[in-house]
mmCIF file of C-alpha atoms in Angstrom:
data_model
loop_
_atom_site.group_PDB
_atom_site.id
_atom_site.type_symbol
_atom_site.label_atom_id
_atom_site.label_comp_id
_atom_site.label_asym_id
_atom_site.label_seq_id
_atom_site.Cartn_x
_atom_site.Cartn_y
_atom_site.Cartn_z
ATOM 1 C CA MET A 1 -33.555 -32.567 -38.105
ATOM 2 C CA LEU A 2 -30.749 -30.455 -36.604
ATOM 3 C CA VAL A 3 -31.825 -27.260 -34.842
ATOM 4 C CA LEU A 4 -29.354 -24.451 -34.183
ATOM 5 C CA SER A 5 -30.132 -21.213 -32.336
ATOM 6 C CA TYR A 6 -27.446 -18.528 -32.357
ATOM 7 C CA PRO A 7 -27.093 -14.846 -31.355
ATOM 8 C CA GLY A 8 -27.718 -12.284 -34.072
ATOM 9 C CA GLU A 9 -24.280 -10.756 -33.662
ATOM 10 C CA PRO A 10 -21.370 -10.256 -36.109
ATOM 11 C CA TYR A 11 -20.698 -13.186 -38.426
ATOM 12 C CA GLU A 12 -17.732 -14.436 -36.401
ATOM 13 C CA VAL A 13 -20.182 -15.309 -33.609
ATOM 14 C CA LEU A 14 -22.149 -17.497 -36.029
ATOM 15 C CA LEU A 15 -18.954 -19.294 -37.072
ATOM 16 C CA GLN A 16 -17.984 -19.852 -33.436
ATOM 17 C CA ARG A 17 -21.419 -21.232 -32.569
ATOM 18 C CA MET A 18 -21.420 -23.531 -35.590
ATOM 19 C CA ALA A 19 -17.974 -24.855 -34.668
ATOM 20 C CA LEU A 20 -19.153 -25.494 -31.105
ATOM 21 C CA PHE A 21 -22.394 -27.078 -32.302
ATOM 22 C CA PHE A 22 -20.660 -29.452 -34.719
ATOM 23 C CA GLU A 23 -17.720 -30.095 -32.359
ATOM 24 C CA THR A 24 -15.043 -28.819 -34.681
ATOM 25 C CA ASN A 25 -12.808 -25.752 -34.992
ATOM 26 C CA THR A 26 -12.741 -22.773 -37.290
ATOM 27 C CA ASP A 27 -9.742 -22.240 -39.543
ATOM 28 C CA GLY A 28 -9.208 -18.553 -38.945
ATOM 29 C CA ASN A 29 -12.410 -16.970 -40.215
ATOM 30 C CA LYS A 30 -13.559 -20.118 -42.013
ATOM 31 C CA PHE A 31 -15.921 -22.867 -40.837
ATOM 32 C CA VAL A 32 -15.770 -26.168 -42.728
ATOM 33 C CA PHE A 33 -18.619 -28.669 -42.334
ATOM 34 C CA PRO A 34 -17.590 -32.000 -40.761
ATOM 35 C CA GLU A 35 -18.170 -34.694 -43.386
ATOM 36 C CA MET A 36 -20.951 -36.453 -41.462
ATOM 37 C CA PHE A 37 -23.057 -33.261 -41.486
ATOM 38 C CA GLY A 38 -22.322 -31.818 -44.900
ATOM 39 C CA GLN A 39 -19.653 -30.449 -47.182
ATOM 40 C CA GLY A 40 -18.338 -26.987 -47.910
ATOM 41 C CA TYR A 41 -17.665 -23.870 -45.904
ATOM 42 C CA PHE A 42 -18.785 -20.540 -44.441
ATOM 43 C CA GLU A 43 -16.028 -17.896 -44.676
ATOM 44 C CA LEU A 44 -15.985 -14.435 -43.103
ATOM 45 C CA VAL A 45 -14.227 -11.614 -44.948
ATOM 46 C CA ASN A 46 -14.005 -8.301 -43.089
ATOM 47 C CA LEU A 47 -14.346 -5.359 -45.465
ATOM 48 C CA PRO A 48 -13.702 -1.608 -45.141
ATOM 49 C CA MET A 49 -16.264 0.620 -43.356
ATOM 50 C CA GLY A 50 -17.079 -2.199 -40.913
ATOM 51 C CA ILE A 51 -18.964 -4.174 -43.572
ATOM 52 C CA GLN A 52 -18.735 -7.967 -43.305
ATOM 53 C CA ALA A 53 -19.118 -10.534 -46.070
ATOM 54 C CA LEU A 54 -19.968 -14.173 -45.354
ATOM 55 C CA LEU A 55 -19.190 -16.400 -48.337
ATOM 56 C CA CYS A 56 -20.892 -19.806 -48.336
ATOM 57 C CA ASP A 57 -20.584 -22.817 -50.623
ATOM 58 C CA PHE A 58 -22.070 -25.944 -49.067
ATOM 59 C CA SER A 59 -24.293 -29.000 -49.156
ATOM 60 C CA ILE A 60 -26.075 -30.596 -46.189
ATOM 61 C CA ARG A 61 -26.761 -34.193 -45.136
ATOM 62 C CA ASP A 62 -29.753 -33.538 -42.851
ATOM 63 C CA ASP A 63 -32.726 -31.218 -42.434
ATOM 64 C CA TYR A 64 -31.646 -27.981 -40.745
ATOM 65 C CA TYR A 65 -33.586 -25.401 -38.765
ATOM 66 C CA PHE A 66 -31.633 -22.219 -37.973
ATOM 67 C CA VAL A 67 -32.932 -19.613 -35.514
ATOM 68 C CA ARG A 68 -31.061 -16.316 -35.518
ATOM 69 C CA GLN A 69 -31.958 -14.535 -32.300
ATOM 70 C CA LYS A 70 -32.953 -10.881 -32.350
ATOM 71 C CA THR A 71 -30.586 -8.307 -30.824
ATOM 72 C CA ASP A 72 -30.847 -4.790 -29.453
ATOM 73 C CA SER A 73 -28.032 -3.668 -31.747
ATOM 74 C CA GLU A 74 -29.222 -2.640 -35.191
ATOM 75 C CA TYR A 75 -27.661 -3.942 -38.372
ATOM 76 C CA TYR A 76 -28.933 -5.166 -41.717
ATOM 77 C CA ASN A 77 -28.059 -8.391 -43.486
ATOM 78 C CA LEU A 78 -28.368 -8.702 -47.259
ATOM 79 C CA ARG A 79 -28.485 -12.314 -48.501
ATOM 80 C CA PHE A 80 -28.147 -13.726 -52.001
ATOM 81 C CA GLU A 81 -28.715 -17.482 -52.258
ATOM 82 C CA ILE A 82 -28.384 -19.811 -55.225
ATOM 83 C CA ILE A 83 -29.959 -23.269 -54.925
ATOM 84 C CA GLN A 84 -28.173 -25.724 -57.195
ATOM 85 C CA GLU A 85 -29.352 -29.281 -56.604
ATOM 86 C CA LYS A 86 -31.395 -31.123 -59.207
ATOM 87 C CA GLU A 87 -34.012 -32.532 -56.857
ATOM 88 C CA GLN A 88 -36.859 -30.564 -55.335
ATOM 89 C CA SER A 89 -35.869 -28.703 -52.192
ATOM 90 C CA GLN A 90 -37.638 -26.474 -49.728
ATOM 91 C CA VAL A 91 -36.478 -23.310 -48.015
ATOM 92 C CA LEU A 92 -38.622 -21.590 -45.390
ATOM 93 C CA ILE A 93 -37.946 -18.147 -43.977
ATOM 94 C CA ASN A 94 -39.939 -17.246 -40.871
ATOM 95 C CA ASP A 95 -42.088 -20.344 -41.511
ATOM 96 C CA GLU A 96 -43.133 -19.165 -44.975
ATOM 97 C CA VAL A 97 -42.157 -21.348 -47.936
ATOM 98 C CA ILE A 98 -39.817 -19.277 -50.068
ATOM 99 C CA GLU A 99 -38.353 -21.910 -52.330
ATOM 100 C CA ASN A 100 -39.524 -25.364 -53.331
ATOM 101 C CA ARG A 101 -38.123 -25.770 -56.817
ATOM 102 C CA PRO A 102 -34.661 -26.812 -57.970
ATOM 103 C CA ARG A 103 -32.113 -24.398 -59.390
ATOM 104 C CA GLN A 104 -33.543 -21.162 -58.080
ATOM 105 C CA ALA A 105 -31.929 -18.016 -56.726
ATOM 106 C CA TYR A 106 -33.339 -15.270 -54.536
ATOM 107 C CA ALA A 107 -32.248 -12.265 -52.477
ATOM 108 C CA PHE A 108 -33.594 -10.495 -49.406
ATOM 109 C CA MET A 109 -32.606 -8.128 -46.600
ATOM 110 C CA ASN A 110 -33.327 -8.614 -42.900
ATOM 111 C CA SER A 111 -32.887 -6.666 -39.685
ATOM 112 C CA SER A 112 -31.054 -7.897 -36.590
ATOM 113 C CA ARG A 113 -33.877 -6.548 -34.435
ATOM 114 C CA TYR A 114 -36.152 -9.381 -35.528
ATOM 115 C CA THR A 115 -35.742 -13.117 -35.075
ATOM 116 C CA LEU A 116 -35.084 -14.892 -38.362
ATOM 117 C CA THR A 117 -35.869 -18.583 -38.812
ATOM 118 C CA TYR A 118 -34.536 -20.514 -41.770
ATOM 119 C CA LYS A 119 -35.334 -24.135 -42.658
ATOM 120 C CA VAL A 120 -33.731 -26.216 -45.384
ATOM 121 C CA LYS A 121 -34.189 -29.812 -46.469
ATOM 122 C CA LYS A 122 -31.608 -32.577 -46.523
ATOM 123 C CA GLY A 123 -29.580 -32.666 -49.723
ATOM 124 C CA MET A 124 -29.663 -28.940 -50.451
ATOM 125 C CA ILE A 125 -26.649 -27.660 -52.379
ATOM 126 C CA ALA A 126 -26.218 -23.904 -52.283
ATOM 127 C CA LYS A 127 -23.936 -20.940 -52.702
ATOM 128 C CA SER A 128 -24.680 -17.714 -50.875
ATOM 129 C CA LEU A 129 -23.319 -14.255 -50.230
ATOM 130 C CA ASN A 130 -24.282 -12.472 -47.011
ATOM 131 C CA LEU A 131 -23.418 -8.826 -46.412
ATOM 132 C CA ARG A 132 -23.696 -7.250 -42.956
ATOM 133 C CA PHE A 133 -24.134 -3.471 -42.812
ATOM 134 C CA SER A 134 -24.469 -1.072 -39.909
ATOM 135 C CA LYS A 135 -27.532 1.165 -39.894
ATOM 136 C CA HIS A 136 -25.295 4.078 -40.894
ATOM 137 C CA ASN A 137 -23.810 2.227 -43.860
ATOM 138 C CA ILE A 138 -27.065 0.878 -45.250
ATOM 139 C CA GLY A 139 -28.659 4.287 -44.674
ATOM 140 C CA ALA A 140 -25.913 5.951 -46.687
ATOM 141 C CA ILE A 141 -26.565 3.522 -49.530
ATOM 142 C CA ILE A 142 -30.328 4.097 -49.745
ATOM 143 C CA GLY A 143 -30.279 7.713 -48.606
ATOM 144 C CA SER A 144 -32.127 7.365 -45.301
ATOM 145 C CA THR A 145 -31.558 5.984 -41.806
ATOM 146 C CA ALA A 146 -35.244 6.268 -40.879
ATOM 147 C CA GLU A 147 -36.296 2.927 -39.455
ATOM 148 C CA ASP A 148 -39.564 2.813 -41.366
ATOM 149 C CA LYS A 149 -37.699 3.259 -44.659
ATOM 150 C CA LEU A 150 -35.121 0.596 -43.815
ATOM 151 C CA LEU A 151 -37.563 -1.968 -42.449
ATOM 152 C CA ALA A 152 -39.859 -1.499 -45.420
ATOM 153 C CA CYS A 153 -37.166 -3.337 -47.405
ATOM 154 C CA CYS A 154 -36.743 -6.177 -44.886
ATOM 155 C CA VAL A 155 -38.160 -9.688 -44.903
ATOM 156 C CA THR A 156 -38.081 -9.798 -41.102
ATOM 157 C CA ASN A 157 -41.336 -7.971 -40.841
ATOM 158 C CA SER A 158 -44.553 -8.833 -42.617
ATOM 159 C CA ILE A 159 -45.790 -5.578 -44.063
ATOM 160 C CA GLN A 160 -45.577 -7.094 -47.513
ATOM 161 C CA HIS A 161 -44.483 -10.431 -48.956
ATOM 162 C CA ASN A 162 -42.707 -9.216 -52.090
ATOM 163 C CA LYS A 163 -39.427 -8.279 -50.432
ATOM 164 C CA ILE A 164 -37.817 -11.563 -51.455
ATOM 165 C CA ILE A 165 -36.818 -11.036 -55.047
ATOM 166 C CA PRO A 166 -35.370 -13.260 -57.777
ATOM 167 C CA VAL A 167 -31.617 -12.979 -58.260
ATOM 168 C CA SER A 168 -31.037 -11.238 -61.578
ATOM 169 C CA ALA A 169 -28.395 -12.233 -64.107
ATOM 170 C CA LYS A 170 -26.180 -9.361 -62.917
ATOM 171 C CA MET A 171 -26.565 -10.381 -59.248
ATOM 172 C CA LEU A 172 -25.737 -13.983 -60.138
ATOM 173 C CA GLU A 173 -22.651 -12.882 -62.047
ATOM 174 C CA LEU A 174 -21.433 -10.803 -59.101
ATOM 175 C CA VAL A 175 -22.046 -13.563 -56.527
ATOM 176 C CA MET A 176 -20.087 -16.057 -58.616
ATOM 177 C CA GLU A 177 -17.275 -13.538 -59.136
ATOM 178 C CA ILE A 178 -16.993 -12.917 -55.389
ATOM 179 C CA LEU A 179 -17.003 -16.627 -54.515
ATOM 180 C CA GLY A 180 -14.448 -17.286 -57.245
ATOM 181 C CA ILE A 181 -11.784 -14.797 -56.122
ATOM 182 C CA PRO A 182 -8.755 -16.881 -54.991
ATOM 183 C CA GLU A 183 -7.857 -16.675 -51.312
ATOM 184 C CA ASN A 184 -4.253 -15.831 -52.213
ATOM 185 C CA ASP A 185 -5.232 -12.892 -54.434
ATOM 186 C CA PRO A 186 -3.455 -9.855 -52.874
ATOM 187 C CA TYR A 187 -6.418 -7.650 -53.836
ATOM 188 C CA ARG A 188 -9.107 -10.099 -52.726
ATOM 189 C CA GLN A 189 -10.539 -7.901 -49.969
ATOM 190 C CA LEU A 190 -10.686 -4.870 -52.273
ATOM 191 C CA LYS A 191 -12.328 -6.879 -55.062
ATOM 192 C CA ILE A 192 -14.940 -8.343 -52.705
ATOM 193 C CA PHE A 193 -15.622 -4.875 -51.275
ATOM 194 C CA ASN A 194 -16.047 -3.334 -54.726
ATOM 195 C CA ARG A 195 -18.387 -6.055 -55.963
ATOM 196 C CA SER A 196 -20.328 -6.117 -52.691
ATOM 197 C CA LEU A 197 -21.204 -2.440 -53.036
ATOM 198 C CA PHE A 198 -22.177 -2.984 -56.666
ATOM 199 C CA ILE A 199 -24.448 -5.958 -55.932
ATOM 200 C CA THR A 200 -26.065 -3.966 -53.109
ATOM 201 C CA GLU A 201 -26.841 -1.190 -55.574
ATOM 202 C CA VAL A 202 -28.335 -3.724 -57.997
ATOM 203 C CA PHE A 203 -30.459 -5.233 -55.206
ATOM 204 C CA PHE A 204 -31.992 -1.921 -54.170
ATOM 205 C CA ALA A 205 -32.576 -0.907 -57.769
ATOM 206 C CA SER A 206 -34.591 -4.120 -58.153
ATOM 207 C CA MET A 207 -36.403 -3.599 -54.846
ATOM 208 C CA HIS A 208 -37.555 -0.151 -55.867
ATOM 209 C CA SER A 209 -38.598 -1.011 -59.376
ATOM 210 C CA SER A 210 -42.289 -0.751 -60.185
ATOM 211 C CA ASP A 211 -42.792 -4.479 -59.606
ATOM 212 C CA TYR A 212 -41.714 -4.296 -55.964
ATOM 213 C CA GLN A 213 -42.908 -0.888 -54.794
ATOM 214 C CA LEU A 214 -44.552 -0.926 -51.376
ATOM 215 C CA SER A 215 -48.201 -0.007 -51.192
ATOM 216 C CA GLU A 216 -48.471 3.371 -49.495
ATOM 217 C CA ASN A 217 -51.327 2.275 -47.237
ATOM 218 C CA LYS A 218 -49.171 -0.497 -45.785
ATOM 219 C CA ILE A 219 -46.180 1.653 -44.807
ATOM 220 C CA LEU A 220 -45.833 2.145 -41.053
ATOM 221 C CA THR A 221 -44.223 5.078 -39.278
ATOM 222 C CA ASN A 222 -41.134 5.264 -37.086
ATOM 223 C CA SER A 223 -43.466 5.770 -34.134
ATOM 224 C CA ASP A 224 -45.346 2.565 -34.975
ATOM 225 C CA PHE A 225 -42.128 0.540 -35.004
ATOM 226 C CA TYR A 226 -40.977 2.098 -31.742
ATOM 227 C CA GLN A 227 -44.272 1.467 -29.947
ATOM 228 C CA ILE A 228 -44.490 -2.130 -31.135
ATOM 229 C CA ARG A 229 -40.911 -2.757 -30.013
ATOM 230 C CA GLU A 230 -41.879 -1.521 -26.559
ATOM 231 C CA ILE A 231 -44.868 -3.888 -26.525
ATOM 232 C CA GLU A 232 -42.653 -6.729 -27.725
ATOM 233 C CA ASN A 233 -40.234 -6.066 -24.856
ATOM 234 C CA ILE A 234 -43.096 -6.148 -22.366
ATOM 235 C CA ILE A 235 -44.556 -9.462 -23.527
ATOM 236 C CA THR A 236 -41.163 -11.190 -23.725
ATOM 237 C CA SER A 237 -39.684 -9.843 -20.489
ATOM 238 C CA LYS A 238 -41.351 -12.573 -18.405
ATOM 239 C CA LEU A 239 -41.821 -15.635 -20.565
ATOM 240 C CA ASP A 240 -42.893 -17.726 -17.579
ATOM 241 C CA GLN A 241 -46.056 -15.618 -17.293
ATOM 242 C CA LEU A 242 -48.887 -14.778 -19.660
ATOM 243 C CA PRO A 243 -48.521 -11.337 -21.269
ATOM 244 C CA PRO A 244 -50.769 -8.466 -20.154
ATOM 245 C CA LYS A 245 -54.211 -8.277 -21.715
ATOM 246 C CA GLN A 246 -54.326 -6.679 -25.142
ATOM 247 C CA GLU A 247 -56.453 -3.775 -23.890
ATOM 248 C CA GLU A 248 -53.711 -2.923 -21.390
ATOM 249 C CA LEU A 249 -51.040 -3.208 -24.085
ATOM 250 C CA ALA A 250 -53.031 -0.911 -26.365
ATOM 251 C CA THR A 251 -53.152 1.701 -23.612
ATOM 252 C CA LEU A 252 -49.391 1.414 -23.076
ATOM 253 C CA ALA A 253 -48.805 1.760 -26.823
ATOM 254 C CA LYS A 254 -51.176 4.737 -27.023
ATOM 255 C CA MET A 255 -53.078 2.972 -29.789
ATOM 256 C CA SER A 256 -56.595 1.736 -30.246
ATOM 257 C CA LEU A 257 -56.945 -2.014 -29.781
ATOM 258 C CA SER A 258 -57.646 -2.514 -33.481
ATOM 259 C CA LYS A 259 -54.565 -0.511 -34.502
ATOM 260 C CA LEU A 260 -52.384 -2.421 -32.045
ATOM 261 C CA LYS A 261 -53.533 -5.755 -33.471
ATOM 262 C CA TYR A 262 -53.071 -4.626 -37.069
ATOM 263 C CA THR A 263 -49.689 -2.984 -36.503
ATOM 264 C CA PHE A 264 -48.269 -5.849 -34.451
ATOM 265 C CA LYS A 265 -49.302 -8.401 -37.071
ATOM 266 C CA ALA A 266 -48.037 -6.196 -39.899
ATOM 267 C CA ILE A 267 -44.594 -6.078 -38.301
ATOM 268 C CA HIS A 268 -44.335 -9.585 -36.858
ATOM 269 C CA GLY A 269 -46.629 -11.562 -39.136
ATOM 270 C CA THR A 270 -48.615 -13.075 -36.288
ATOM 271 C CA SER A 271 -50.820 -12.166 -33.332
ATOM 272 C CA ILE A 272 -49.485 -10.973 -29.983
ATOM 273 C CA TYR A 273 -50.297 -14.259 -28.250
ATOM 274 C CA ASN A 274 -48.767 -16.392 -31.002
ATOM 275 C CA TYR A 275 -45.649 -14.225 -30.937
ATOM 276 C CA TYR A 276 -45.379 -14.752 -27.186
ATOM 277 C CA GLN A 277 -45.679 -18.538 -27.589
ATOM 278 C CA ARG A 278 -43.092 -18.542 -30.369
ATOM 279 C CA ALA A 279 -40.696 -16.520 -28.203
ATOM 280 C CA ARG A 280 -41.119 -19.075 -25.387
ATOM 281 C CA MET A 281 -40.236 -21.936 -27.718
ATOM 282 C CA GLU A 282 -37.167 -20.129 -29.045
ATOM 283 C CA LYS A 283 -36.012 -19.398 -25.495
ATOM 284 C CA ALA A 284 -36.602 -23.057 -24.595
ATOM 285 C CA LEU A 285 -34.376 -24.069 -27.502
ATOM 286 C CA GLN A 286 -31.617 -21.784 -26.207
ATOM 287 C CA PHE A 287 -31.903 -23.301 -22.729
ATOM 288 C CA LEU A 288 -31.687 -26.858 -24.057
ATOM 289 C CA GLN A 289 -28.697 -26.111 -26.278
ATOM 290 C CA ASP A 290 -26.906 -24.441 -23.380
ATOM 291 C CA GLY A 291 -27.196 -27.645 -21.335
ATOM 292 C CA HIS A 292 -30.414 -27.281 -19.328
ATOM 293 C CA THR A 293 -32.516 -30.401 -18.921
ATOM 294 C CA VAL A 294 -36.044 -30.576 -20.270
ATOM 295 C CA SER A 295 -37.376 -30.496 -16.704
ATOM 296 C CA GLU A 296 -35.406 -27.347 -15.897
ATOM 297 C CA THR A 297 -36.587 -25.694 -19.098
ATOM 298 C CA VAL A 298 -40.238 -26.512 -18.412
ATOM 299 C CA GLN A 299 -39.978 -25.072 -14.911
ATOM 300 C CA GLU A 300 -38.010 -21.990 -15.950
ATOM 301 C CA LEU A 301 -40.498 -20.997 -18.651
ATOM 302 C CA GLY A 302 -43.648 -21.850 -16.726
ATOM 303 C CA PHE A 303 -45.125 -24.514 -18.991
ATOM 304 C CA LYS A 304 -48.104 -26.413 -17.575
ATOM 305 C CA ASP A 305 -46.512 -29.831 -17.788
ATOM 306 C CA MET A 306 -43.921 -31.905 -19.630
ATOM 307 C CA THR A 307 -46.414 -33.352 -22.108
ATOM 308 C CA ASN A 308 -47.740 -29.943 -23.108
ATOM 309 C CA PHE A 309 -44.238 -28.570 -23.591
ATOM 310 C CA THR A 310 -42.995 -31.576 -25.568
ATOM 311 C CA ARG A 311 -45.979 -31.477 -27.918
ATOM 312 C CA ASN A 312 -45.625 -27.751 -28.617
ATOM 313 C CA PHE A 313 -41.850 -27.910 -28.963
ATOM 314 C CA LYS A 314 -42.072 -30.710 -31.529
ATOM 315 C CA ARG A 315 -44.774 -28.825 -33.422
ATOM 316 C CA ARG A 316 -42.483 -25.790 -33.594
ATOM 317 C CA PHE A 317 -39.143 -27.418 -34.416
ATOM 318 C CA ASN A 318 -40.122 -30.881 -35.673
ATOM 319 C CA ILE A 319 -37.860 -32.491 -33.086
ATOM 320 C CA GLN A 320 -38.312 -33.859 -29.572
ATOM 321 C CA PRO A 321 -36.719 -31.623 -26.910
ATOM 322 C CA THR A 322 -34.754 -34.650 -25.685
ATOM 323 C CA LYS A 323 -33.037 -34.831 -29.090
ATOM 324 C CA VAL A 324 -31.713 -31.260 -29.170
ATOM 325 C CA ARG A 325 -27.926 -31.118 -29.588
ATOM 326 C CA ARG A 326 -26.091 -29.298 -26.820
ATOM 327 C CA PHE A 327 -23.266 -26.859 -27.455
ATOM 328 C CA GLY A 328 -19.958 -28.407 -26.544
ATOM 329 C CA ASN A 329 -21.574 -31.781 -25.863
ATOM 330 C CA SER A 330 -23.300 -32.446 -29.163
ATOM 331 C CA SER A 331 -22.297 -36.056 -29.600
ATOM 332 C CA GLN A 332 -24.396 -36.927 -26.576
ATOM 333 C CA GLN A 333 -28.107 -36.355 -27.039
ATOM 334 C CA HIS A 334 -30.521 -35.420 -24.257
ATOM 335 C CA GLN A 335 -31.241 -38.938 -23.031
ATOM 336 C CA GLU A 336 -32.322 -37.642 -19.647
ATOM 337 C CA LYS A 337 -34.940 -38.887 -17.319
ATOM 338 C CA TYR A 338 -37.819 -36.483 -17.095
#
């Protein structure tokens, strides 16, 4: 199992972190997997209007667990993925099994304001198209920049589980067209831009069809999202301490306790305490990858003891904290003395 945590920033940051993690270099805006870890590439294409496209065609030689960290900046990522291998595979998004059959394709949108976790099994062969939009751009496409309208279409909250949709024949055709445009085509950027807007239109048309309409009683308001973000900031501001009691948080959010619990779980898919524990583990992963020892990480995040931390870390990431690969020093594992 290889575990990679990276900032939820523009796609070039992901490519830089992957190159550092795998101890290789990018070729311009293209990351190529070292042979011992996989095959294929991730390529960034910058499009007009500040839109970014990340084109991916790859296979992997190990289990991977990616953690994209949340950010304060707001953008929306639209992902189309085509699983191609013949054997059974498994893809998990935010710990929910999304795919466990061969030769499947799916699409979803996510927000940078929420952590996204993504697990894949060894041997997966896939092609994917990722489109990064600013709030303004995606709002212009769907006709609204209201956060509740945008997040209602995102997989990175848990209001509803039908926001991951099958890739249609038209989506598949467009993804393959985009990936197939030669790098030396003088109109490549324009062609990718044109098809990216078209596939985005097709995605939202599918999202808003009768099969995928959101239930009205599950839609939250802009105020709900704002208040829960404030609560989230409070409980993650001091990860070495227990969060305030839920009654106190409800008062701060100007909600009843029952509404706070419901709304928080609707947005984050878990309870307040579980979210806090998950945030601690993700921060611990960042510390370890940045070169901190296990002992330093345990002390910094206020865990009771080494044994408790190790057990919970392995439960979360399926890897011992001593085995986490460090950025810039990945060939040497954490073989430290506790």
